[in-house]
Amino acid sequence: MTETRMLQPHDPLPDGPAVILMRRFEEDAPTQVMMELIVIRADQTETNSRLLDEDGAPMSWEAAEAQAGEAAKAAELHVVHRVDRTEGAREQQILAHEGDRSVDGEGLDDDDLEDGEAGSDMRDNVLKSAPRKF
C-alpha cells in the first residue's frame, strides 16, 4: 500500500528517489492551477507529467493520487509526497488579486537562503557584465 505524505505549501521537495504530486499555478496564467506528477529517480533524473482529465482540465486530487500511486508502485516506492503550492497565505492573496504580485508592495523573492543562495534581483548591476546567451 502506498502512503501519502502531505507537505506544507512552502516545504522543500524531497530528494530522490521520490514521487511528488504537486498542485501549482500555471507559469503563464497565474490565476489558473495545474496538477503535476514528478518522479525523481535515485540518480536524480526526473520526469514531469501534467495531469489532465479527459476534458483537458487539471485532474482532481483523487484521480491524480491514484496515478501517483501507480507511479510509486512502478518505481518500487511506498510513499507519494503531496503538496499544494497554491495554498500559502501569500499565494491566496495573489490569487484574490488576479495574479498581481505587487499586492501590499511586496514582491515574491527568488531566495533559497537556507541553501546560502540569494536570488537574482533586477537591480543587480553585476548581471550586466555577464555574457549574453540567446
Short mmCIF file of N, CA and C in Angstrom, two decimals:
data_model
loop_
_atom_site.label_atom_id
_atom_site.label_comp_id
_atom_site.label_asym_id
_atom_site.label_seq_id
_atom_site.Cartn_x
_atom_site.Cartn_y
_atom_site.Cartn_z
N MET A 1 0.84 -1.19 0.00
CA MET A 1 0.00 0.00 0.00
C MET A 1 0.88 1.25 0.00
N THR A 2 0.49 2.24 -0.76
CA THR A 2 1.24 3.48 -0.87
C THR A 2 0.74 4.49 0.16
N GLU A 3 1.69 5.07 0.88
CA GLU A 3 1.38 6.10 1.88
C GLU A 3 1.45 7.47 1.21
N THR A 4 0.53 8.36 1.54
CA THR A 4 0.57 9.73 1.06
C THR A 4 1.03 10.63 2.19
N ARG A 5 2.11 11.37 1.96
CA ARG A 5 2.62 12.32 2.96
C ARG A 5 2.32 13.73 2.47
N MET A 6 1.65 14.48 3.32
CA MET A 6 1.29 15.85 2.98
C MET A 6 2.45 16.79 3.32
N LEU A 7 2.82 17.64 2.39
CA LEU A 7 3.81 18.68 2.63
C LEU A 7 3.09 20.01 2.74
N GLN A 8 3.67 20.94 3.49
CA GLN A 8 3.12 22.28 3.60
C GLN A 8 3.45 23.05 2.31
N PRO A 9 2.69 24.12 2.00
CA PRO A 9 2.86 24.82 0.72
C PRO A 9 4.29 25.25 0.39
N HIS A 10 5.10 25.58 1.39
CA HIS A 10 6.45 26.08 1.11
C HIS A 10 7.54 25.10 1.52
N ASP A 11 7.16 23.87 1.85
CA ASP A 11 8.17 22.87 2.20
C ASP A 11 9.04 22.55 0.99
N PRO A 12 10.32 22.26 1.22
CA PRO A 12 11.17 21.83 0.11
C PRO A 12 10.73 20.45 -0.37
N LEU A 13 10.96 20.19 -1.63
CA LEU A 13 10.62 18.88 -2.18
C LEU A 13 11.68 17.87 -1.75
N PRO A 14 11.28 16.63 -1.57
CA PRO A 14 12.25 15.62 -1.15
C PRO A 14 13.24 15.30 -2.26
N ASP A 15 14.42 14.85 -1.85
CA ASP A 15 15.40 14.37 -2.82
C ASP A 15 14.93 13.00 -3.32
N GLY A 16 15.48 12.59 -4.44
CA GLY A 16 15.10 11.30 -4.99
C GLY A 16 15.73 10.15 -4.26
N PRO A 17 15.22 8.99 -4.43
CA PRO A 17 14.05 8.71 -5.25
C PRO A 17 12.76 9.14 -4.53
N ALA A 18 11.84 9.67 -5.32
CA ALA A 18 10.58 10.16 -4.75
C ALA A 18 9.53 10.33 -5.84
N VAL A 19 8.29 10.22 -5.43
CA VAL A 19 7.16 10.55 -6.29
C VAL A 19 6.44 11.70 -5.62
N ILE A 20 6.24 12.78 -6.38
CA ILE A 20 5.65 14.01 -5.83
C ILE A 20 4.44 14.40 -6.67
N LEU A 21 3.36 14.65 -6.00
CA LEU A 21 2.15 15.15 -6.65
C LEU A 21 2.02 16.60 -6.22
N MET A 22 2.08 17.52 -7.20
CA MET A 22 2.10 18.94 -6.89
C MET A 22 0.98 19.68 -7.63
N ARG A 23 0.25 20.46 -6.87
CA ARG A 23 -0.72 21.40 -7.44
C ARG A 23 -0.06 22.77 -7.36
N ARG A 24 0.01 23.46 -8.50
CA ARG A 24 0.68 24.75 -8.53
C ARG A 24 0.04 25.64 -9.58
N PHE A 25 0.46 26.91 -9.57
CA PHE A 25 -0.05 27.85 -10.56
C PHE A 25 0.61 27.61 -11.91
N GLU A 26 -0.15 27.86 -12.97
CA GLU A 26 0.40 27.81 -14.33
C GLU A 26 1.47 28.89 -14.46
N GLU A 27 2.50 28.60 -15.23
CA GLU A 27 3.58 29.57 -15.42
C GLU A 27 3.09 30.86 -16.09
N ASP A 28 2.33 30.72 -17.16
CA ASP A 28 1.91 31.89 -17.95
C ASP A 28 0.51 32.38 -17.62
N ALA A 29 -0.17 31.71 -16.69
CA ALA A 29 -1.51 32.12 -16.30
C ALA A 29 -1.64 31.96 -14.79
N PRO A 30 -1.16 32.96 -14.04
CA PRO A 30 -1.06 32.81 -12.59
C PRO A 30 -2.38 32.68 -11.84
N THR A 31 -3.51 32.80 -12.52
CA THR A 31 -4.78 32.59 -11.84
C THR A 31 -5.32 31.18 -12.11
N GLN A 32 -4.61 30.40 -12.90
CA GLN A 32 -5.02 29.03 -13.20
C GLN A 32 -4.06 28.05 -12.52
N VAL A 33 -4.60 26.92 -12.14
CA VAL A 33 -3.76 25.91 -11.48
C VAL A 33 -3.53 24.72 -12.41
N MET A 34 -2.48 23.98 -12.09
CA MET A 34 -2.20 22.75 -12.81
C MET A 34 -1.84 21.68 -11.80
N MET A 35 -1.95 20.44 -12.21
CA MET A 35 -1.57 19.30 -11.39
C MET A 35 -0.38 18.64 -12.09
N GLU A 36 0.68 18.40 -11.32
CA GLU A 36 1.91 17.87 -11.90
C GLU A 36 2.37 16.66 -11.11
N LEU A 37 2.82 15.64 -11.83
CA LEU A 37 3.39 14.45 -11.23
C LEU A 37 4.89 14.46 -11.52
N ILE A 38 5.69 14.42 -10.47
CA ILE A 38 7.14 14.46 -10.59
C ILE A 38 7.69 13.15 -10.03
N VAL A 39 8.48 12.46 -10.85
CA VAL A 39 9.12 11.23 -10.41
C VAL A 39 10.63 11.48 -10.46
N ILE A 40 11.27 11.42 -9.29
CA ILE A 40 12.71 11.62 -9.19
C ILE A 40 13.34 10.26 -8.90
N ARG A 41 14.23 9.85 -9.79
CA ARG A 41 14.90 8.55 -9.62
C ARG A 41 16.14 8.69 -8.74
N ALA A 42 16.69 7.58 -8.34
CA ALA A 42 17.85 7.57 -7.43
C ALA A 42 19.04 8.32 -8.03
N ASP A 43 19.17 8.32 -9.36
CA ASP A 43 20.29 9.03 -9.99
C ASP A 43 20.00 10.52 -10.19
N GLN A 44 18.89 10.99 -9.58
CA GLN A 44 18.46 12.39 -9.60
C GLN A 44 17.90 12.85 -10.95
N THR A 45 17.72 11.95 -11.91
CA THR A 45 17.00 12.32 -13.12
C THR A 45 15.52 12.30 -12.78
N GLU A 46 14.75 13.06 -13.52
CA GLU A 46 13.33 13.13 -13.20
C GLU A 46 12.47 13.25 -14.43
N THR A 47 11.22 12.89 -14.26
CA THR A 47 10.21 13.09 -15.30
C THR A 47 9.08 13.89 -14.67
N ASN A 48 8.53 14.79 -15.46
CA ASN A 48 7.40 15.62 -15.02
C ASN A 48 6.25 15.38 -15.99
N SER A 49 5.09 15.18 -15.44
CA SER A 49 3.89 14.97 -16.26
C SER A 49 2.79 15.89 -15.79
N ARG A 50 2.16 16.56 -16.72
CA ARG A 50 0.99 17.37 -16.41
C ARG A 50 -0.21 16.44 -16.40
N LEU A 51 -0.96 16.44 -15.32
CA LEU A 51 -2.08 15.53 -15.18
C LEU A 51 -3.39 16.23 -15.54
N LEU A 52 -4.00 15.77 -16.62
CA LEU A 52 -5.24 16.36 -17.12
C LEU A 52 -6.33 15.31 -17.15
N ASP A 53 -7.57 15.75 -16.93
CA ASP A 53 -8.69 14.82 -17.08
C ASP A 53 -9.08 14.73 -18.55
N GLU A 54 -10.10 13.98 -18.85
CA GLU A 54 -10.48 13.77 -20.26
C GLU A 54 -10.99 15.04 -20.94
N ASP A 55 -11.36 16.06 -20.16
CA ASP A 55 -11.80 17.34 -20.73
C ASP A 55 -10.66 18.33 -20.89
N GLY A 56 -9.44 17.94 -20.50
CA GLY A 56 -8.29 18.83 -20.60
C GLY A 56 -8.10 19.73 -19.39
N ALA A 57 -8.90 19.55 -18.36
CA ALA A 57 -8.77 20.33 -17.12
C ALA A 57 -7.81 19.60 -16.18
N PRO A 58 -7.26 20.32 -15.19
CA PRO A 58 -6.40 19.63 -14.23
C PRO A 58 -7.16 18.50 -13.53
N MET A 59 -6.49 17.37 -13.34
CA MET A 59 -7.09 16.22 -12.67
C MET A 59 -7.49 16.57 -11.25
N SER A 60 -8.49 15.89 -10.74
CA SER A 60 -8.87 16.04 -9.34
C SER A 60 -7.78 15.42 -8.48
N TRP A 61 -7.76 15.81 -7.19
CA TRP A 61 -6.77 15.22 -6.27
C TRP A 61 -6.90 13.71 -6.25
N GLU A 62 -8.13 13.20 -6.21
CA GLU A 62 -8.35 11.76 -6.10
C GLU A 62 -7.79 11.02 -7.30
N ALA A 63 -8.10 11.49 -8.51
CA ALA A 63 -7.60 10.84 -9.72
C ALA A 63 -6.08 10.97 -9.82
N ALA A 64 -5.56 12.13 -9.45
CA ALA A 64 -4.12 12.36 -9.50
C ALA A 64 -3.39 11.48 -8.49
N GLU A 65 -3.97 11.30 -7.30
CA GLU A 65 -3.36 10.43 -6.29
C GLU A 65 -3.32 8.99 -6.76
N ALA A 66 -4.35 8.56 -7.46
CA ALA A 66 -4.37 7.19 -8.00
C ALA A 66 -3.23 7.01 -9.00
N GLN A 67 -3.06 7.99 -9.88
CA GLN A 67 -1.99 7.92 -10.88
C GLN A 67 -0.62 8.00 -10.20
N ALA A 68 -0.49 8.83 -9.18
CA ALA A 68 0.78 8.93 -8.45
C ALA A 68 1.09 7.62 -7.73
N GLY A 69 0.06 6.97 -7.21
CA GLY A 69 0.24 5.68 -6.56
C GLY A 69 0.76 4.63 -7.53
N GLU A 70 0.25 4.65 -8.75
CA GLU A 70 0.73 3.73 -9.79
C GLU A 70 2.19 4.02 -10.12
N ALA A 71 2.55 5.30 -10.21
CA ALA A 71 3.94 5.68 -10.50
C ALA A 71 4.87 5.24 -9.37
N ALA A 72 4.40 5.38 -8.13
CA ALA A 72 5.21 4.95 -6.99
C ALA A 72 5.41 3.44 -7.01
N LYS A 73 4.36 2.72 -7.31
CA LYS A 73 4.46 1.26 -7.39
C LYS A 73 5.44 0.84 -8.48
N ALA A 74 5.37 1.49 -9.64
CA ALA A 74 6.29 1.19 -10.75
C ALA A 74 7.73 1.49 -10.36
N ALA A 75 7.93 2.51 -9.54
CA ALA A 75 9.28 2.89 -9.10
C ALA A 75 9.71 2.14 -7.84
N GLU A 76 8.85 1.22 -7.38
CA GLU A 76 9.10 0.44 -6.17
C GLU A 76 9.28 1.33 -4.94
N LEU A 77 8.46 2.38 -4.86
CA LEU A 77 8.45 3.28 -3.72
C LEU A 77 7.13 3.13 -2.98
N HIS A 78 7.13 3.44 -1.71
CA HIS A 78 5.94 3.25 -0.89
C HIS A 78 5.32 4.55 -0.41
N VAL A 79 5.86 5.69 -0.88
CA VAL A 79 5.38 6.99 -0.42
C VAL A 79 5.16 7.91 -1.62
N VAL A 80 4.05 8.62 -1.59
CA VAL A 80 3.79 9.72 -2.53
C VAL A 80 3.75 10.99 -1.69
N HIS A 81 4.52 11.98 -2.08
CA HIS A 81 4.51 13.28 -1.39
C HIS A 81 3.52 14.18 -2.12
N ARG A 82 2.62 14.78 -1.38
CA ARG A 82 1.58 15.64 -1.96
C ARG A 82 1.77 17.05 -1.42
N VAL A 83 1.83 18.02 -2.34
CA VAL A 83 2.00 19.41 -1.94
C VAL A 83 1.10 20.30 -2.80
N ASP A 84 0.45 21.25 -2.14
CA ASP A 84 -0.38 22.22 -2.85
C ASP A 84 0.30 23.58 -2.72
N ARG A 85 1.03 23.97 -3.76
CA ARG A 85 1.77 25.23 -3.76
C ARG A 85 0.85 26.45 -3.87
N THR A 86 -0.44 26.24 -4.09
CA THR A 86 -1.37 27.37 -4.20
C THR A 86 -1.99 27.75 -2.86
N GLU A 87 -1.74 26.99 -1.82
CA GLU A 87 -2.43 27.18 -0.55
C GLU A 87 -1.72 28.09 0.45
N GLY A 88 -0.55 28.59 0.14
CA GLY A 88 0.12 29.50 1.05
C GLY A 88 -0.65 30.81 1.19
N ALA A 89 -0.48 31.49 2.31
CA ALA A 89 -1.20 32.75 2.55
C ALA A 89 -0.90 33.78 1.47
N ARG A 90 0.36 33.91 1.10
CA ARG A 90 0.75 34.90 0.07
C ARG A 90 0.16 34.51 -1.29
N GLU A 91 0.17 33.23 -1.61
CA GLU A 91 -0.37 32.78 -2.89
C GLU A 91 -1.88 33.03 -2.97
N GLN A 92 -2.57 32.83 -1.85
CA GLN A 92 -4.01 33.09 -1.83
C GLN A 92 -4.30 34.58 -2.00
N GLN A 93 -3.45 35.41 -1.43
CA GLN A 93 -3.60 36.87 -1.57
C GLN A 93 -3.38 37.27 -3.04
N ILE A 94 -2.38 36.70 -3.67
CA ILE A 94 -2.11 37.00 -5.08
C ILE A 94 -3.25 36.52 -5.95
N LEU A 95 -3.74 35.32 -5.67
CA LEU A 95 -4.86 34.77 -6.43
C LEU A 95 -6.09 35.66 -6.30
N ALA A 96 -6.35 36.17 -5.10
CA ALA A 96 -7.51 37.05 -4.88
C ALA A 96 -7.38 38.36 -5.66
N HIS A 97 -6.14 38.72 -6.02
CA HIS A 97 -5.90 39.94 -6.80
C HIS A 97 -5.53 39.60 -8.24
N GLU A 98 -6.08 38.49 -8.74
CA GLU A 98 -5.96 38.08 -10.14
C GLU A 98 -4.51 37.98 -10.62
N GLY A 99 -3.66 37.46 -9.77
CA GLY A 99 -2.26 37.23 -10.18
C GLY A 99 -1.33 38.39 -9.97
N ASP A 100 -1.83 39.50 -9.43
CA ASP A 100 -0.99 40.68 -9.19
C ASP A 100 -0.06 40.42 -8.01
N ARG A 101 1.24 40.36 -8.29
CA ARG A 101 2.21 40.06 -7.25
C ARG A 101 2.71 41.32 -6.54
N SER A 102 2.18 42.47 -6.89
CA SER A 102 2.60 43.70 -6.23
C SER A 102 1.67 44.06 -5.07
N VAL A 103 0.77 43.17 -4.72
CA VAL A 103 -0.17 43.39 -3.62
C VAL A 103 0.61 43.71 -2.35
N ASP A 104 0.19 44.75 -1.65
CA ASP A 104 0.83 45.19 -0.40
C ASP A 104 2.28 45.62 -0.61
N GLY A 105 2.66 45.88 -1.84
CA GLY A 105 4.01 46.37 -2.11
C GLY A 105 5.10 45.34 -1.93
N GLU A 106 4.74 44.09 -1.70
CA GLU A 106 5.75 43.05 -1.52
C GLU A 106 5.87 42.23 -2.79
N GLY A 107 7.08 42.06 -3.27
CA GLY A 107 7.30 41.18 -4.40
C GLY A 107 7.67 39.81 -3.89
N LEU A 108 7.51 38.82 -4.72
CA LEU A 108 7.95 37.49 -4.36
C LEU A 108 9.46 37.42 -4.53
N ASP A 109 10.12 36.67 -3.66
CA ASP A 109 11.57 36.58 -3.77
C ASP A 109 11.98 35.27 -4.43
N ASP A 110 13.20 35.25 -4.86
CA ASP A 110 13.78 34.09 -5.51
C ASP A 110 14.96 33.62 -4.68
N ASP A 111 14.78 33.58 -3.37
CA ASP A 111 15.86 33.23 -2.46
C ASP A 111 15.74 31.80 -1.98
N ASP A 112 16.86 31.18 -1.78
CA ASP A 112 16.97 29.92 -1.06
C ASP A 112 18.02 30.16 0.01
N LEU A 113 17.70 31.06 0.93
CA LEU A 113 18.68 31.46 1.93
C LEU A 113 19.14 30.30 2.80
N GLU A 114 18.26 29.31 3.00
CA GLU A 114 18.68 28.16 3.79
C GLU A 114 19.78 27.37 3.09
N ASP A 115 19.88 27.53 1.77
CA ASP A 115 20.95 26.88 1.00
C ASP A 115 22.08 27.87 0.69
N GLY A 116 21.99 29.07 1.25
CA GLY A 116 23.03 30.07 1.01
C GLY A 116 22.94 30.74 -0.35
N GLU A 117 21.77 30.67 -0.99
CA GLU A 117 21.61 31.26 -2.31
C GLU A 117 20.67 32.45 -2.25
N ALA A 118 21.21 33.62 -2.57
CA ALA A 118 20.35 34.80 -2.70
C ALA A 118 19.85 34.84 -4.13
N GLY A 119 18.58 35.06 -4.31
CA GLY A 119 18.01 35.06 -5.65
C GLY A 119 18.45 36.27 -6.45
N SER A 120 18.18 36.22 -7.73
CA SER A 120 18.54 37.32 -8.61
C SER A 120 17.64 38.52 -8.34
N ASP A 121 18.13 39.67 -8.67
CA ASP A 121 17.40 40.90 -8.47
C ASP A 121 17.67 41.78 -9.68
N MET A 122 16.63 42.35 -10.26
CA MET A 122 16.81 43.16 -11.46
C MET A 122 17.67 44.41 -11.20
N ARG A 123 17.86 44.74 -9.92
CA ARG A 123 18.70 45.90 -9.60
C ARG A 123 20.18 45.54 -9.50
N ASP A 124 20.51 44.26 -9.63
CA ASP A 124 21.90 43.84 -9.56
C ASP A 124 22.65 44.28 -10.81
N ASN A 125 23.61 45.16 -10.64
CA ASN A 125 24.40 45.62 -11.79
C ASN A 125 25.38 44.56 -12.25
N VAL A 126 25.71 43.63 -11.40
CA VAL A 126 26.65 42.58 -11.76
C VAL A 126 26.13 41.79 -12.95
N LEU A 127 24.83 41.65 -13.06
CA LEU A 127 24.27 40.87 -14.15
C LEU A 127 24.54 41.49 -15.50
N LYS A 128 24.76 42.79 -15.55
CA LYS A 128 25.01 43.45 -16.82
C LYS A 128 26.32 43.02 -17.45
N SER A 129 27.25 42.55 -16.63
CA SER A 129 28.56 42.18 -17.15
C SER A 129 28.61 40.72 -17.59
N ALA A 130 27.55 39.96 -17.34
CA ALA A 130 27.56 38.55 -17.71
C ALA A 130 27.45 38.40 -19.22
N PRO A 131 28.07 37.37 -19.76
CA PRO A 131 27.91 37.13 -21.20
C PRO A 131 26.47 36.81 -21.50
N ARG A 132 25.99 37.29 -22.61
CA ARG A 132 24.60 37.04 -23.00
C ARG A 132 24.54 35.83 -23.92
N LYS A 133 23.62 34.96 -23.64
CA LYS A 133 23.41 33.78 -24.49
C LYS A 133 21.96 33.78 -24.91
N PHE A 134 21.74 33.73 -26.20
CA PHE A 134 20.37 33.72 -26.71
C PHE A 134 20.11 32.44 -27.46
#
